[in-house]
C-alpha positions as a Python dict, from the first residue, in 0.01 Angstrom:
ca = {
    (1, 'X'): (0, 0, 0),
    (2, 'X'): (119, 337, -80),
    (3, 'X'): (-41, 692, 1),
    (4, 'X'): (105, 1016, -109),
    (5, 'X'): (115, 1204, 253),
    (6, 'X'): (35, 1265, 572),
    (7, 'X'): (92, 1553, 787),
    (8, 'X'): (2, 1618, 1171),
    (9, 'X'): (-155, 1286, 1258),
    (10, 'X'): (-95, 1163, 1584),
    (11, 'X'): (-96, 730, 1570),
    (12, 'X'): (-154, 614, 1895),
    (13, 'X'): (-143, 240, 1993),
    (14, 'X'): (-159, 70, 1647),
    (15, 'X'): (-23, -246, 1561),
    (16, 'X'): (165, -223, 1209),
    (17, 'X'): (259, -601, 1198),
    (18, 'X'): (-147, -650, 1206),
    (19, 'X'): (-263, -358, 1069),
    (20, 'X'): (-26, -314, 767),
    (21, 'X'): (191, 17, 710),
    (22, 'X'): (94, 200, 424),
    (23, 'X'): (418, 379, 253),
    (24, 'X'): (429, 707, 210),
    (25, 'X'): (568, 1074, 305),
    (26, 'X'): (440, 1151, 690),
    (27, 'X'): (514, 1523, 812),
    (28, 'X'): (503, 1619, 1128),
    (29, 'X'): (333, 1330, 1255),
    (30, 'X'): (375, 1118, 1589),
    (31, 'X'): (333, 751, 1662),
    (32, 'X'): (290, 700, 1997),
    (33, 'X'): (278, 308, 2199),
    (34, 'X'): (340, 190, 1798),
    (35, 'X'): (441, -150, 1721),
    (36, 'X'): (626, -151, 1397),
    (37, 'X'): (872, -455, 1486),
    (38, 'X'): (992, -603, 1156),
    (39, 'X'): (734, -371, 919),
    (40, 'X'): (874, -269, 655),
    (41, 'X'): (941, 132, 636),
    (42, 'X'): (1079, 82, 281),
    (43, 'X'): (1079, 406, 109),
    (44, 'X'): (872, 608, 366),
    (45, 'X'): (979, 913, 448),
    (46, 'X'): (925, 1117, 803),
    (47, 'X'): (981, 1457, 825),
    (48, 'X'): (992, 1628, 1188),
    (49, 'X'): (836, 1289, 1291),
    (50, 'X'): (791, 1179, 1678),
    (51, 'X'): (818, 815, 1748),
    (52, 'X'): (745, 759, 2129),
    (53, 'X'): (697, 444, 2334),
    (54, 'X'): (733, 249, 1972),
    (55, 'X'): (920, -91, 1919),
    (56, 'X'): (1118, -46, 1580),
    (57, 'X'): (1275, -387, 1636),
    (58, 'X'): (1374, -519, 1313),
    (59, 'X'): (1200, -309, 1105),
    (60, 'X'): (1321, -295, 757),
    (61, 'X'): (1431, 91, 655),
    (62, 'X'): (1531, 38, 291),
    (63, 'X'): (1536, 328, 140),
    (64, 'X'): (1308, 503, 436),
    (65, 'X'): (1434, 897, 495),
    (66, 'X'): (1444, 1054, 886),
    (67, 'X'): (1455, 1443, 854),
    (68, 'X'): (1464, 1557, 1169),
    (69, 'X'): (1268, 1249, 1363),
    (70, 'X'): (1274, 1197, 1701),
    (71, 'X'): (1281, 855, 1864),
    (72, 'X'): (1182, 877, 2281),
    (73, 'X'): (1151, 541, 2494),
    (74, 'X'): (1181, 338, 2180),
    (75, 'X'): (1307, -11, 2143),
    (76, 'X'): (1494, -54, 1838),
    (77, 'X'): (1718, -346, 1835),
    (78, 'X'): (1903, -481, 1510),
    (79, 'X'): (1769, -138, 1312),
    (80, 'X'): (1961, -115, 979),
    (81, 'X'): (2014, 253, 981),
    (82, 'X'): (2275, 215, 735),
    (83, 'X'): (2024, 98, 445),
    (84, 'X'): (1820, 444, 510),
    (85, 'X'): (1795, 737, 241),
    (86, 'X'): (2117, 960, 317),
    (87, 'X'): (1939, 1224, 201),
    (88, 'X'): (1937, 1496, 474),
    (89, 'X'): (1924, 1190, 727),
    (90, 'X'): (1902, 1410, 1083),
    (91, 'X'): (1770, 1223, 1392),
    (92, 'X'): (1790, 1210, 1756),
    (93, 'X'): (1723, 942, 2025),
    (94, 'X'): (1622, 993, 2366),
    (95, 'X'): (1604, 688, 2584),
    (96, 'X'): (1631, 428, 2405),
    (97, 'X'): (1710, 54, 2345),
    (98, 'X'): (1931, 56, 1993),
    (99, 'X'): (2127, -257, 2061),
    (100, 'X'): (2263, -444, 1784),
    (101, 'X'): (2134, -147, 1564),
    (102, 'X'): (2418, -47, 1211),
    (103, 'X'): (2499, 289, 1152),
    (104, 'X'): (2744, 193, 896),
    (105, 'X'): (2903, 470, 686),
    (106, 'X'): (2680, 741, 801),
    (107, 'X'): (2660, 1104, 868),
    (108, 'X'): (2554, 1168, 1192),
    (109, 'X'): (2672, 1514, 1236),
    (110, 'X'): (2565, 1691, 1533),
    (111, 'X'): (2299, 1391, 1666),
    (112, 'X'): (2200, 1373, 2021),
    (113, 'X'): (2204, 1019, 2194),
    (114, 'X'): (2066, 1071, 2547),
    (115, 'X'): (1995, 829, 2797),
    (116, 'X'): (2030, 513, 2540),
    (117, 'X'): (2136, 179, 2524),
    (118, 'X'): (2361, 140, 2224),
    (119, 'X'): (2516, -189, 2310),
    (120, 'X'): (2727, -390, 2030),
    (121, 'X'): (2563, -63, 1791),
    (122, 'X'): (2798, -52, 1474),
    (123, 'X'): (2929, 302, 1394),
    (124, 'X'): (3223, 160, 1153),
    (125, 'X'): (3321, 441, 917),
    (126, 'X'): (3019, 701, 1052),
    (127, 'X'): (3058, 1037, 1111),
    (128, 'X'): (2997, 1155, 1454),
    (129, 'X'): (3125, 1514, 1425),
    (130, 'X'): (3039, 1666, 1740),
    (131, 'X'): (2729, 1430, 1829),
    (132, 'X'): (2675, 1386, 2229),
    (133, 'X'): (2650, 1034, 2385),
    (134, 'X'): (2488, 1161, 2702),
    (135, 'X'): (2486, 897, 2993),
    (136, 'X'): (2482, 629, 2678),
    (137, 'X'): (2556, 245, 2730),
    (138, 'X'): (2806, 154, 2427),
    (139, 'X'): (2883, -165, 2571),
    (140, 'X'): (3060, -357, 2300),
    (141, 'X'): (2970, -70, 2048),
    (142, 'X'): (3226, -109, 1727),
    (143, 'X'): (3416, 203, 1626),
    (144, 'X'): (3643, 178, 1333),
    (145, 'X'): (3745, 455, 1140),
    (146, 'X'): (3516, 660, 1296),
    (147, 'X'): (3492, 1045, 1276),
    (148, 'X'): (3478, 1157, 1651),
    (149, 'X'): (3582, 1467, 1622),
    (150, 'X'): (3458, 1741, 1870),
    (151, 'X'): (3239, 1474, 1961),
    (152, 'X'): (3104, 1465, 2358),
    (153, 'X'): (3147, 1111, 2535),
    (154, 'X'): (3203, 1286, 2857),
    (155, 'X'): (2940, 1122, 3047),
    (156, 'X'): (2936, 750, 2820),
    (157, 'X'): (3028, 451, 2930),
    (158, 'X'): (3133, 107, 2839),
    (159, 'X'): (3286, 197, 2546),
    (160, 'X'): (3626, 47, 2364),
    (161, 'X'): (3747, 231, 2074),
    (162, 'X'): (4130, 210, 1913),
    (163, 'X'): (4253, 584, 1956),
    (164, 'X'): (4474, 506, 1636),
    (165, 'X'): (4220, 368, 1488),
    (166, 'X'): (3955, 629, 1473),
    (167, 'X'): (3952, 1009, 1473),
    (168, 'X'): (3917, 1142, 1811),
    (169, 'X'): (4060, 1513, 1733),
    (170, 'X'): (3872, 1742, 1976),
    (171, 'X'): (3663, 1486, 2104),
    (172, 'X'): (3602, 1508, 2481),
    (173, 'X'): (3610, 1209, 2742),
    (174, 'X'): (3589, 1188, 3129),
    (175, 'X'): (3882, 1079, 3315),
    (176, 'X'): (3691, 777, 3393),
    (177, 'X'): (3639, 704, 3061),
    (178, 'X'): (3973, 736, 2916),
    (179, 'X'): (3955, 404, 3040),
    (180, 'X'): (3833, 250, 2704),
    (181, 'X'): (4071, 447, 2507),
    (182, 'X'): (4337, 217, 2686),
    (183, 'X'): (4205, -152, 2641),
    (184, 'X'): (4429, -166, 2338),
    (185, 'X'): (4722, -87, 2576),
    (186, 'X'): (4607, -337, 2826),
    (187, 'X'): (4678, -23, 3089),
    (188, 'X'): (4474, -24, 3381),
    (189, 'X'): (4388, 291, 3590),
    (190, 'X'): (4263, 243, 3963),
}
């Protein structure tokens, strides 16, 4: 199913799996207690979107854009970001359950991560340039060759990341946290 758009319609409690998702663009719209686990988003596009309460689990985001969305006590674990549009891709999460989620190759400029779960998240090759991981879990979280410059993971936690392996210019860290800039070393603080 396919409609052309939507704008300001609040979803509340809907079951996409049962239901069915119709594609289409959806502007300033929110989606609140939403199940969309495994639905496909496939070419959709959300623009100054509100996702709240929703379980994103899964769901398959071929091709789907995020233009300024906002995701708030969602659960979206193993979320291909990286197969989204690129096209003005802006988004910010707020907290939420993204474990297991790719964000492969993107640009993630400037994005907020507050209060989230991010554990064993992929952010090979992204480009974090000054985003904030505030009070984040990145337990496991993969960084390679990741732009991390001016970014804030001042109050993150769990991390791991190969300082030689990723760009960290500017980037701010805790003294705590310096801690998982030095697994490679096998140094210990106490």
């Amino acid at each position: 199913m396919s409609k052309e758009s939507t704008q300001d319609q609040d979803y509340a409690g809907i079951d996409f799996r049962t239901n069915g998702f119709e594609r289409g663009e959806y502007d300033n719209c929110t989606f609140n207690n939403c199940t969309l686990a495994s639905v496909s988003l496939t070419g959709s596009t959300f623009i100054e979107c509100r996702f709240v309460n929703c379980d994103l689990s899964m769901a398959i985001l071929q091709d789907a854009s995020f233009r300024d969305v906002t995701f708030r006590n969602c659960k979206i674990l193993g979320a291909r970001f990286d197969e989204c549009s690129k096209f003005l891709l802006a988004f910010r999460f707020e907290s939420c359950i993204i474990n297991f989620s790719s964000f492969y190759r993107l640009k993630l400029k400037g994005t907020s991560f507050k209060d989230c779960k991010l554990q064993e998240a992929e952010f090979i090759e992204t480009d974090l340039t000054n985003a904030k991981f505030d009070d984040c879990d990145l337990l496991g979280a993969r960084f390679e060759n990741t732009l991390l410059e001016g970014a804030d993971l001042r109050t993150a936690y769990n991390y791991s990341m190969d300082p030689e392996r990723n760009h960290l210019t500017k980037a701010k860290f805790s003294l705590s946290g310096v801690v998982g800039l030095l697994d490679k070393y096998k140094i210990k603080i106490e």
